[in-house]
Short mmCIF file of C-alpha atoms in Angstrom, two decimals:
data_model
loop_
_atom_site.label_atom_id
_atom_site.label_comp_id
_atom_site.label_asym_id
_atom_site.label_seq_id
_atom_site.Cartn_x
_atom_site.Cartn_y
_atom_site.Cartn_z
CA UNK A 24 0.00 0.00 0.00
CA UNK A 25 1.65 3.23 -1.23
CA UNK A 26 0.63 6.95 -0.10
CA UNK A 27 -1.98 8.52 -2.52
CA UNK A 28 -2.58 12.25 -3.81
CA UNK A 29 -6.07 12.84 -3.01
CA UNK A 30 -7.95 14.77 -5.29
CA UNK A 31 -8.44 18.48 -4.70
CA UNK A 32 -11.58 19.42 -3.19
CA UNK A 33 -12.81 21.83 -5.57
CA UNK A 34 -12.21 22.29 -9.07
CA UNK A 35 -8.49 23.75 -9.91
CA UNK A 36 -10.03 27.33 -10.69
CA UNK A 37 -12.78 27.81 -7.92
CA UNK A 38 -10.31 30.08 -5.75
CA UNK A 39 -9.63 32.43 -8.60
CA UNK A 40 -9.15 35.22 -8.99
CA UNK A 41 -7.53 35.05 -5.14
CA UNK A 42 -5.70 32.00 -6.06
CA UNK A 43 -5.78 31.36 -9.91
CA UNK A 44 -5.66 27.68 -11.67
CA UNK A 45 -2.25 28.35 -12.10
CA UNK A 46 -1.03 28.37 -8.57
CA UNK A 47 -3.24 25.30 -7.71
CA UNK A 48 -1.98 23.42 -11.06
CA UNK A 49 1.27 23.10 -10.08
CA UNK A 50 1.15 23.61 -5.88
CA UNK A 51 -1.16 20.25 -6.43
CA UNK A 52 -0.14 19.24 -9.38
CA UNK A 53 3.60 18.92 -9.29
CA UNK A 54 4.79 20.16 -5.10
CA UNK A 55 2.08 17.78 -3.57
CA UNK A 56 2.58 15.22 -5.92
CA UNK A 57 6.32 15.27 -5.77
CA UNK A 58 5.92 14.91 -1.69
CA UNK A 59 4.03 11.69 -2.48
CA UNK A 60 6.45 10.07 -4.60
CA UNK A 61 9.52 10.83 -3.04
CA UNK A 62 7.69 9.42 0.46
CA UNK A 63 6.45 6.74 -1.52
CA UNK A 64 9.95 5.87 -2.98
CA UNK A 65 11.91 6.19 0.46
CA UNK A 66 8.74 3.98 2.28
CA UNK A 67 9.19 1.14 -0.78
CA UNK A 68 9.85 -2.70 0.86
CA UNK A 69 10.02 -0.85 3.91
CA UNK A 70 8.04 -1.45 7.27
CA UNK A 71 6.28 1.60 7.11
CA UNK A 72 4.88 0.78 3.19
CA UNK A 73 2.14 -0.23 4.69
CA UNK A 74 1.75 1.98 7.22
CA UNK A 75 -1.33 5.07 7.13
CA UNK A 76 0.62 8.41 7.14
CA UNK A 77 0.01 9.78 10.73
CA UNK A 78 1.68 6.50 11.56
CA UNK A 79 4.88 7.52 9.05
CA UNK A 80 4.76 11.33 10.70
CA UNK A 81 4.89 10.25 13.92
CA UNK A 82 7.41 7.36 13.98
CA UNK A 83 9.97 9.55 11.87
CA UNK A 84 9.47 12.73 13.50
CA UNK A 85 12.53 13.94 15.55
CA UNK A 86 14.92 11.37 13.97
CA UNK A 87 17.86 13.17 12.06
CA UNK A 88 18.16 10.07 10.00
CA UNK A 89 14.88 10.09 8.70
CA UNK A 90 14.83 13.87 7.94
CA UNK A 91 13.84 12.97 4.43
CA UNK A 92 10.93 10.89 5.71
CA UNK A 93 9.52 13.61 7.53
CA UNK A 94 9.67 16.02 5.56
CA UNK A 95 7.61 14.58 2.60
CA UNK A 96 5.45 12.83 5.13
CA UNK A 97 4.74 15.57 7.05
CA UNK A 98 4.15 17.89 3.24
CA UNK A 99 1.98 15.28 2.05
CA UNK A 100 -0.68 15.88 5.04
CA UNK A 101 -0.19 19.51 5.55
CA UNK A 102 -0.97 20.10 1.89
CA UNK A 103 -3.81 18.09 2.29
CA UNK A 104 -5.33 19.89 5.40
CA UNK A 105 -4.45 23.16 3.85
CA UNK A 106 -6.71 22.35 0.78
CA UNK A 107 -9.11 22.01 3.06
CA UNK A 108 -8.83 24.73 4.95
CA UNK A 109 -10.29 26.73 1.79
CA UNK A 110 -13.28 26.41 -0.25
CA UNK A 111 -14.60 28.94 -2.85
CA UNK A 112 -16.67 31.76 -1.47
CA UNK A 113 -15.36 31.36 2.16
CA UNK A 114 -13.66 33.70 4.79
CA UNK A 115 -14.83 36.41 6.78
CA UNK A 116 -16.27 35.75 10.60
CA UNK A 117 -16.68 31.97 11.46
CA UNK A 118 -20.30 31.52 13.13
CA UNK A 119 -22.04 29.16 16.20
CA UNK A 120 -19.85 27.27 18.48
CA UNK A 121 -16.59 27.90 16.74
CA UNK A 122 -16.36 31.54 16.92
CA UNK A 123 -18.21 31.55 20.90
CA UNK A 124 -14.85 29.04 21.27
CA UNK A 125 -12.41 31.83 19.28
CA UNK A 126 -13.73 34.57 21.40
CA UNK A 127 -13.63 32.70 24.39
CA UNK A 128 -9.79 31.76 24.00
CA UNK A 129 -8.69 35.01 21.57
CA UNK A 130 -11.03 37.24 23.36
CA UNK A 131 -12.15 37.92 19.93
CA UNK A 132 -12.21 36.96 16.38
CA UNK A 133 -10.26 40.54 15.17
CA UNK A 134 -7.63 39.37 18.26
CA UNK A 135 -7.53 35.83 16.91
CA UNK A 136 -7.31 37.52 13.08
CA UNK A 137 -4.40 39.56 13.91
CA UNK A 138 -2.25 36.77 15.71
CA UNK A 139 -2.65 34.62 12.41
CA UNK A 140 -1.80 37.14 10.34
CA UNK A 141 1.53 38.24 12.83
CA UNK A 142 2.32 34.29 13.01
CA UNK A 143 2.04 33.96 8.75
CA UNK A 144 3.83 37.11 8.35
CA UNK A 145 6.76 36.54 10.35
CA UNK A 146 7.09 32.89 9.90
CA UNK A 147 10.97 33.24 7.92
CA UNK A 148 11.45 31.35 5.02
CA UNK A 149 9.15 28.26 4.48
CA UNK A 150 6.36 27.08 6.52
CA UNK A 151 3.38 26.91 7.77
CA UNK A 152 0.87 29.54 9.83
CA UNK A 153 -2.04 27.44 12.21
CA UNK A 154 -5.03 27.40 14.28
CA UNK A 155 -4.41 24.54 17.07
CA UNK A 156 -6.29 23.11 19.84
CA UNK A 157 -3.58 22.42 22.79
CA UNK A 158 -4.76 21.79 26.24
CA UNK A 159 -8.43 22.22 25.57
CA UNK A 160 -7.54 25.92 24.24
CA UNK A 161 -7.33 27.60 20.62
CA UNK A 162 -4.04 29.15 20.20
CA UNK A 163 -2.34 30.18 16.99
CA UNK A 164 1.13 28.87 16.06
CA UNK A 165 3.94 28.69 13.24
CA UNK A 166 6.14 26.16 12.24
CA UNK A 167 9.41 25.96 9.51
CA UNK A 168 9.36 24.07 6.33
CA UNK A 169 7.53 20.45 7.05
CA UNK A 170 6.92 20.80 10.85
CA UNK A 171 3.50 20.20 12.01
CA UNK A 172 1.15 20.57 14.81
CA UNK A 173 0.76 16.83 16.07
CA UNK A 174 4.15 16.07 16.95
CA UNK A 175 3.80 19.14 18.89
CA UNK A 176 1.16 18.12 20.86
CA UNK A 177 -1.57 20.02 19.06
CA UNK A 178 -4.79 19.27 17.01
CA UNK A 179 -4.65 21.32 14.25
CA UNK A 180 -7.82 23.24 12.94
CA UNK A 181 -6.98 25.27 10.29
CA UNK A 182 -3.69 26.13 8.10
CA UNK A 183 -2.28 28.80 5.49
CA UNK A 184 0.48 27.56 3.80
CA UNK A 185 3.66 30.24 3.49
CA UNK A 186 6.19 28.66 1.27
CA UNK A 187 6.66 31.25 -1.51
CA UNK A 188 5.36 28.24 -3.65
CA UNK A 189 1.77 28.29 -2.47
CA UNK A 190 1.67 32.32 -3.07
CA UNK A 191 4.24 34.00 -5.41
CA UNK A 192 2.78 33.55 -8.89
CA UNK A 193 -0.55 35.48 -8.17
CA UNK A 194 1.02 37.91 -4.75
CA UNK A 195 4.78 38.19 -5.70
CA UNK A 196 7.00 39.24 -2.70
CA UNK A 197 3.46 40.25 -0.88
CA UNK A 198 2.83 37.64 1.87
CA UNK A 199 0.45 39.44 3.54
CA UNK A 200 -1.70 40.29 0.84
CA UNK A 201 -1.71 37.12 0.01
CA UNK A 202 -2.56 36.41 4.08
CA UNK A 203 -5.48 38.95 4.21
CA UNK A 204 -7.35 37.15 1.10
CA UNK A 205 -7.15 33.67 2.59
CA UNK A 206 -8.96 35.20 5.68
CA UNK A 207 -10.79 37.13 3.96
CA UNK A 208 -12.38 34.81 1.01
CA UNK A 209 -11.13 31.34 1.27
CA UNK A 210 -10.91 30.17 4.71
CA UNK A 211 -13.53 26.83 5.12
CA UNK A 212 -14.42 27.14 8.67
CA UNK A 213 -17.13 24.14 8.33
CA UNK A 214 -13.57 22.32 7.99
CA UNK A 215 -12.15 23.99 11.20
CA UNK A 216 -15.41 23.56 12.66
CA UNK A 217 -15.51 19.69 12.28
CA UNK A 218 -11.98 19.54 13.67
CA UNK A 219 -12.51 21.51 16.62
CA UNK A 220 -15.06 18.67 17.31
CA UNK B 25 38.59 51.30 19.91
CA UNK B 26 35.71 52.11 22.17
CA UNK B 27 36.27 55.56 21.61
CA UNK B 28 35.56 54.69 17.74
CA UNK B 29 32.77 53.22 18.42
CA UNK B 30 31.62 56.12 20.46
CA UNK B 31 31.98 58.52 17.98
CA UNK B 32 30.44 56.23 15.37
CA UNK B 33 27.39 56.21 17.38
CA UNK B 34 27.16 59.53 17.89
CA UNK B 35 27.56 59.98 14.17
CA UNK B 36 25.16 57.73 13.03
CA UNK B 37 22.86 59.13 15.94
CA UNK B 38 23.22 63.11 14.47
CA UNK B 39 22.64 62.49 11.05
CA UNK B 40 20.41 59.40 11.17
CA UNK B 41 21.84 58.49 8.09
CA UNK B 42 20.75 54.50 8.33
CA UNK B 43 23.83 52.11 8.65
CA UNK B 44 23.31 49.51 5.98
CA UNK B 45 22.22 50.59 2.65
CA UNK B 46 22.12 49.25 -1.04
CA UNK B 47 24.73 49.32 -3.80
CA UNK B 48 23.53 49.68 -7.24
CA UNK B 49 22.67 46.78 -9.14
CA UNK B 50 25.65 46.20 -11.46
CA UNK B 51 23.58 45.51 -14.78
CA UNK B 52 20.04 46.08 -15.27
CA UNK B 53 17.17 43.76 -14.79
CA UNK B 54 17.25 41.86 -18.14
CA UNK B 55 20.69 41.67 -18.45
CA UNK B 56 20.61 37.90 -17.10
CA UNK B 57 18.04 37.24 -19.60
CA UNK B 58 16.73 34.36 -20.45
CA UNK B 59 18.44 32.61 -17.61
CA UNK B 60 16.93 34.69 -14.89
CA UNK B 61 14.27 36.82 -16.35
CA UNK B 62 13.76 40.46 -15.87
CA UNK B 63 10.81 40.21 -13.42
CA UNK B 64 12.41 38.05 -10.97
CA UNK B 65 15.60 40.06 -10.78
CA UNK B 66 13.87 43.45 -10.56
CA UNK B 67 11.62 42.20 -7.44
CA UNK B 68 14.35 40.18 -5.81
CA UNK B 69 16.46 43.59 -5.68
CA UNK B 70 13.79 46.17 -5.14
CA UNK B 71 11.38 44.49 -2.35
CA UNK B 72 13.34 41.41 -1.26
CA UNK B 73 16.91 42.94 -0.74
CA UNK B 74 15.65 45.67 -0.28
CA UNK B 75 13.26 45.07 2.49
CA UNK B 76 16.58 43.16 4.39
CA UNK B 77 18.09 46.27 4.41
CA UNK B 78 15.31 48.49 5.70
CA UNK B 79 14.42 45.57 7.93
CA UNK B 80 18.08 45.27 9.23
CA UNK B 81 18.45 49.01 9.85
CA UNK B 82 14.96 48.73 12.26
CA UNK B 83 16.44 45.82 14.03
CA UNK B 84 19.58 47.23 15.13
CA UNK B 85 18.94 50.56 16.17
CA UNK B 86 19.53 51.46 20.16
CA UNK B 87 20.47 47.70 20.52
CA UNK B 88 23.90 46.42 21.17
CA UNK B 89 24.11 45.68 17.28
CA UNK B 90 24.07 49.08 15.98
CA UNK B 91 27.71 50.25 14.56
CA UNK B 92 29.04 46.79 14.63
CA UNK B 93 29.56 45.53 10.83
CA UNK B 94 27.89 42.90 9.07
CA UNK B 95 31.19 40.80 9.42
CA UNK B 96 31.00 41.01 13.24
CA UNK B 97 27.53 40.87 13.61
CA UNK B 98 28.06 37.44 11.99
CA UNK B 99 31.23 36.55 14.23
CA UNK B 100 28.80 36.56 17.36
CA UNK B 101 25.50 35.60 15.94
CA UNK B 102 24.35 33.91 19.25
CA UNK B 103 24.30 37.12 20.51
CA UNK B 104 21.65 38.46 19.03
CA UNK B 105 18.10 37.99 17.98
CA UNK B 106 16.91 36.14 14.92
CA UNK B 107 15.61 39.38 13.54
CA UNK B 108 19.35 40.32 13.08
CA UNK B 109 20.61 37.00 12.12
CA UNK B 110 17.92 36.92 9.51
CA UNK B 111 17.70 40.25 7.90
CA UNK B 112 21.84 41.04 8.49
CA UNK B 113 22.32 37.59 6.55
CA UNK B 114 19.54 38.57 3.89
CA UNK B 115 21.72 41.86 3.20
CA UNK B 116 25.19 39.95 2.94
CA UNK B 117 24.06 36.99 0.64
CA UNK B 118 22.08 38.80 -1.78
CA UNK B 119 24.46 41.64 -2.05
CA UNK B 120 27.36 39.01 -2.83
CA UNK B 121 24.94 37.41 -4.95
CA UNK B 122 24.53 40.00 -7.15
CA UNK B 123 28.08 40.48 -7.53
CA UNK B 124 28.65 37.25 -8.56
CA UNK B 125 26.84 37.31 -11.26
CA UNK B 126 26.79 39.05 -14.80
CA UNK B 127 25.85 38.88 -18.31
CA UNK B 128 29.62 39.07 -19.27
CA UNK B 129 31.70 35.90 -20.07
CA UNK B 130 34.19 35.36 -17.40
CA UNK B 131 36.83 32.42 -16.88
CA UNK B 132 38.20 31.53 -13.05
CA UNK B 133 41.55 32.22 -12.44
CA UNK B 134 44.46 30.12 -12.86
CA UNK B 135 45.18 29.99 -8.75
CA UNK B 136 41.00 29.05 -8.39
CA UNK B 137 40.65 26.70 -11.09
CA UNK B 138 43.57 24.49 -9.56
CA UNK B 139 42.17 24.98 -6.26
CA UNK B 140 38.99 23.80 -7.78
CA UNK B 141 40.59 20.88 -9.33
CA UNK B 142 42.70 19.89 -6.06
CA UNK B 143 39.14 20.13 -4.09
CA UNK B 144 36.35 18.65 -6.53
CA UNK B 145 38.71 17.57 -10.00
CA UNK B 146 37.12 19.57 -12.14
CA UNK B 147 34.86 22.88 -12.85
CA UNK B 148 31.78 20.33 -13.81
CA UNK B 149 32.15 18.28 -10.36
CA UNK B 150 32.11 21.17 -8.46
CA UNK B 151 29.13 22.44 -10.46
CA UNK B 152 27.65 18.92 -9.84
CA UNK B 153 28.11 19.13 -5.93
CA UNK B 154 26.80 22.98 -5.82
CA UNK B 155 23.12 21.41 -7.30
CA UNK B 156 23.49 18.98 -5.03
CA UNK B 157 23.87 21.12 -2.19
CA UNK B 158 21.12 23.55 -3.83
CA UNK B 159 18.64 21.19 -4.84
CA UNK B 160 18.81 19.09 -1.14
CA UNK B 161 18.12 21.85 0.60
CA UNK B 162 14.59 21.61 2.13
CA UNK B 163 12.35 24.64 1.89
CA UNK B 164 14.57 28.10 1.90
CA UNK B 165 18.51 28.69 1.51
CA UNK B 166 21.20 28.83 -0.11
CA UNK B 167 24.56 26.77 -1.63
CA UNK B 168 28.05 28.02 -1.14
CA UNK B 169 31.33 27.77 -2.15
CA UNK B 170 33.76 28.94 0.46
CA UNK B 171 37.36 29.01 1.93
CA UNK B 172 37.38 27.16 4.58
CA UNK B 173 39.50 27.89 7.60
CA UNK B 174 42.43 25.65 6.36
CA UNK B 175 42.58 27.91 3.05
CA UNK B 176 40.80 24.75 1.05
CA UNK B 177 37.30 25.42 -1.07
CA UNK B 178 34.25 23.46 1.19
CA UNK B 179 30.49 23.11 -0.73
CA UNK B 180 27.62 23.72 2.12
CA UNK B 181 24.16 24.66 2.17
CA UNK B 182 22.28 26.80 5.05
CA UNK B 183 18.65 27.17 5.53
CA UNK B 184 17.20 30.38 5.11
CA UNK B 185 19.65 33.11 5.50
CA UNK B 186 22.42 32.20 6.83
CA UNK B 187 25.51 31.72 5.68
CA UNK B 188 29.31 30.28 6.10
CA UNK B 189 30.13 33.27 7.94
CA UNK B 190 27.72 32.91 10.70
CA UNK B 191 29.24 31.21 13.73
CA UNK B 192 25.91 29.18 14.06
CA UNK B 193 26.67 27.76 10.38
CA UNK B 194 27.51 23.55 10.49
CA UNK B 195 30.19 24.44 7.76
CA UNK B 196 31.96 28.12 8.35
CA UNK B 197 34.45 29.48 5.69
CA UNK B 198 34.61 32.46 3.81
CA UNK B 199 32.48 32.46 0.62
CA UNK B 200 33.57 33.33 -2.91
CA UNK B 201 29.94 32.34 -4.63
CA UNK B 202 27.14 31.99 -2.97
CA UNK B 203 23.28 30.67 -5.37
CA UNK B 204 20.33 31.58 -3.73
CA UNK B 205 17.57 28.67 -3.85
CA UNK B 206 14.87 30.62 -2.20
CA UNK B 207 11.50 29.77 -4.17
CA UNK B 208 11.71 33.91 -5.09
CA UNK B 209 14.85 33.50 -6.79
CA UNK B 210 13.69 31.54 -9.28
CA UNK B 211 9.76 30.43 -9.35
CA UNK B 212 8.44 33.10 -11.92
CA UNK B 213 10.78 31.62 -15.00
CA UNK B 214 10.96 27.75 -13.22
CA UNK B 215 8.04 27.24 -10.57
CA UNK B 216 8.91 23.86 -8.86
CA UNK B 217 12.20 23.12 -11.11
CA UNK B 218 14.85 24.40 -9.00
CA UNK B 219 16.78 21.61 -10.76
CA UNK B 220 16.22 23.93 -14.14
CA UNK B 221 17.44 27.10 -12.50
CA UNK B 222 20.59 25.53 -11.16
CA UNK B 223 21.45 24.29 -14.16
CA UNK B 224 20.68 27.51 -16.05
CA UNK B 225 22.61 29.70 -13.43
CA UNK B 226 26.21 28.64 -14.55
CA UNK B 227 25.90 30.61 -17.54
CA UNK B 228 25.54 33.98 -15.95
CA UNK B 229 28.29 33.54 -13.32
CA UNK B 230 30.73 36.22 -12.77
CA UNK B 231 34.15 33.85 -12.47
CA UNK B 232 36.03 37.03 -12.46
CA UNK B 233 34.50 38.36 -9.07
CA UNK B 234 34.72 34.68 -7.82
CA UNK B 235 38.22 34.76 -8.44
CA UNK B 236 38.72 37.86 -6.74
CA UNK B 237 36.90 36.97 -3.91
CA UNK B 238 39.28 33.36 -3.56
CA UNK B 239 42.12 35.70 -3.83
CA UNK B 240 41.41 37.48 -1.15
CA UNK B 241 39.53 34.89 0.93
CA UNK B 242 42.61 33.35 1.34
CA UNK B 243 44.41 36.35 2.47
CA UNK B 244 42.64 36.15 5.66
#
């Protein structure tokens, strides 16, 4: 049993014009893809071929030696969770349970808008920005190149992806334009919603 | 010396000139053309070095960092915060990154290209082992060629900006040519094939300023 690219949730040009066909042809296309067949290639007539990919994450994660593991492992499922942190016609203020739970632990959705946006913005290089759930409590977090909430503890709940990659054909240099839109148009909170639980 | 650095203060303090600013570009924008196109060059210069600089200047001011070079900052990079190490390392590599390039045909120098042969055997293997370096290097960074500290030419990579002169770098030497692999150096003519931009990039390097920088790397 190999790892699989699963298919994009939406068509490749329902984010446009905030994130054209483009961007999602070859951030899905080729980046994702690559991620799965490198993993699958280093997993091959190994003990973790068959193994589900939480399972690869988590046994790798932390061990030098297995560096390239994690990495690919770990891109496979954040690209995944970022594609569905977006859906066409999305963003703005969350509703019901989720946002009583944002502006019970942010004190506010504008409070919990601005830490994403600091946390995207200032994460250097590649990475990742994220809504997690540690402890019981929403918090918002950052994390280099492949790293990932859940060998940090943390139940992830939403993601923005910050690797130039995911943002420089249709924003250029401008990270937090290209920041603002997600939360503005293309976040799926129904997603974060389910994972929050 | 403290008195120097004194007066420098006061200097920079009076005329709030910043500290760190940006040399001209030493070609225009398309002059790398088709290898690295226009575009590319003109925002990698104008908002991403640029922004280092501006960035850099911020960072420093009233904080034990201001006055001290680039060179020293580098020296005792535990020291300070990652705001310095990351935007004082932005300023260095991409300003000997633009040097190091240029639409003119160069050839290394006698005393480089034997020190390249002693190190790697020839001018393609160490080509070979710079994409190597460049294309291994997970998410953002860069591949250098440097002097080591025994006077012998080392390959490395470091992730995001940092560089062989940083005392937090795994390999430290002085670098004569550094390749950015940042996805911003190269994803508006090559998206995802960095493999395609490293092998492009050897025909726009400036062997003459590499030279010159072995020469006096190894003066030091």
């Amino acid at each position: 049993m190999a790892v699989t690219l699963p298919a994009l949730p939406y068509a490749k040009n329902a984010l446009a014009p905030h994130i054209s066909e483009e961007t999602l042809d070859f951030h899905h296309g080729k980046h994702h893809n690559a991620y799965v067949t490198n993993l699958n290639n280093l997993i091959k007539d190994s003990d973790l071929d068959s193994a589900d990919l939480e399972t690869i994450i988590k046994s790798v994660a932390g061990d030098p030696s297995k560096a390239g593991h994690f990495n690919n492992a770990a891109q496979v499922w954040n690209h995944t969770f970022y594609w569905n942190s977006m859906k066409p016609n999305g963003g703005g203020k969350p509703a019901g349970d989720l946002l009583k739970k944002i502006e019970a632990d942010f004190g506010s959705y504008e409070e919990f808008a601005a830490q994403f946006k600091t946390a995207a913005t200032t994460q250097f290089g590649s990475g990742w920005a994220w809504l997690v759930l540690e402890g019981g409590k929403l918090k918002v977090t950052k994390t280099g190149n492949a790293d990932l909430p859940m060998v940090h503890g943390q139940k992830a709940i939403l993601t923005i992806d910050v690797w130039e990659h995911a943002y420089y054909v249709d924003f250029r240099n401008r990270r937090p334009d290209y920041i603002a839109t997600f939360l503005d148009h293309l976040v799926n909170w129904d997603f974060a919603a389910a994972n929050l639980g | 010396m403290r008195f120097w650095i004194l007066f420098s203060a006061l200097v920079t303090a009076m005329t709030a000139t910043a500290q760190f600013t940006q040399a001209p570009l030493p070609y225009s924008y398309s002059a790398l053309e088709p290898y690295i196109d226009s575009q590319t060059m003109e925002i990698h210069y104008t908002k991403h070095h640029a922004g280092y600089i501006s960035n850099l200047n911020k960072a420093v001011k009233g904080t034990p960092a201001e006055g001290l070079s680039l060179t020293a900052l580098f020296s005792r990079m535990g020291e300070f915060p990652d705001v310095i190490r990351n935007n004082a390392g932005g300023h260095y590599n991409h300003d000997l990154f633009w040097s190091v390039l240029s639409p003119e045909k160069s050839d290394p120098s006698p005393e480089l290209l034997s020190a390249v042969s002693s190190a790697f055997g020839n001018l393609d293997s160490l080509k070979k082992r710079m994409n190597e370096a460049g294309a291994k290097r997970f998410g953002s960074g860069w591949a250098w060629l440097s002097v080591d500290p025994n006077g012998k030419l080392v390959v490395s990579s470091t992730p995001n900006q940092d560089n062989p002169l940083m005392s937090v770098a795994e390999v430290k030497g002085i670098p004569v040519l550094g390749i950015d692999v940042w996805e911003h150096a190269y994803y508006l003519r090559y998206q995802n094939k960095r493999g395609d931009y490293l092998a492009a990039i050897w025909n726009v390097i400036n062997w003459k300023e590499v030279s010159r920088r072995y020469a006096e790397a190894l003066k030091k």
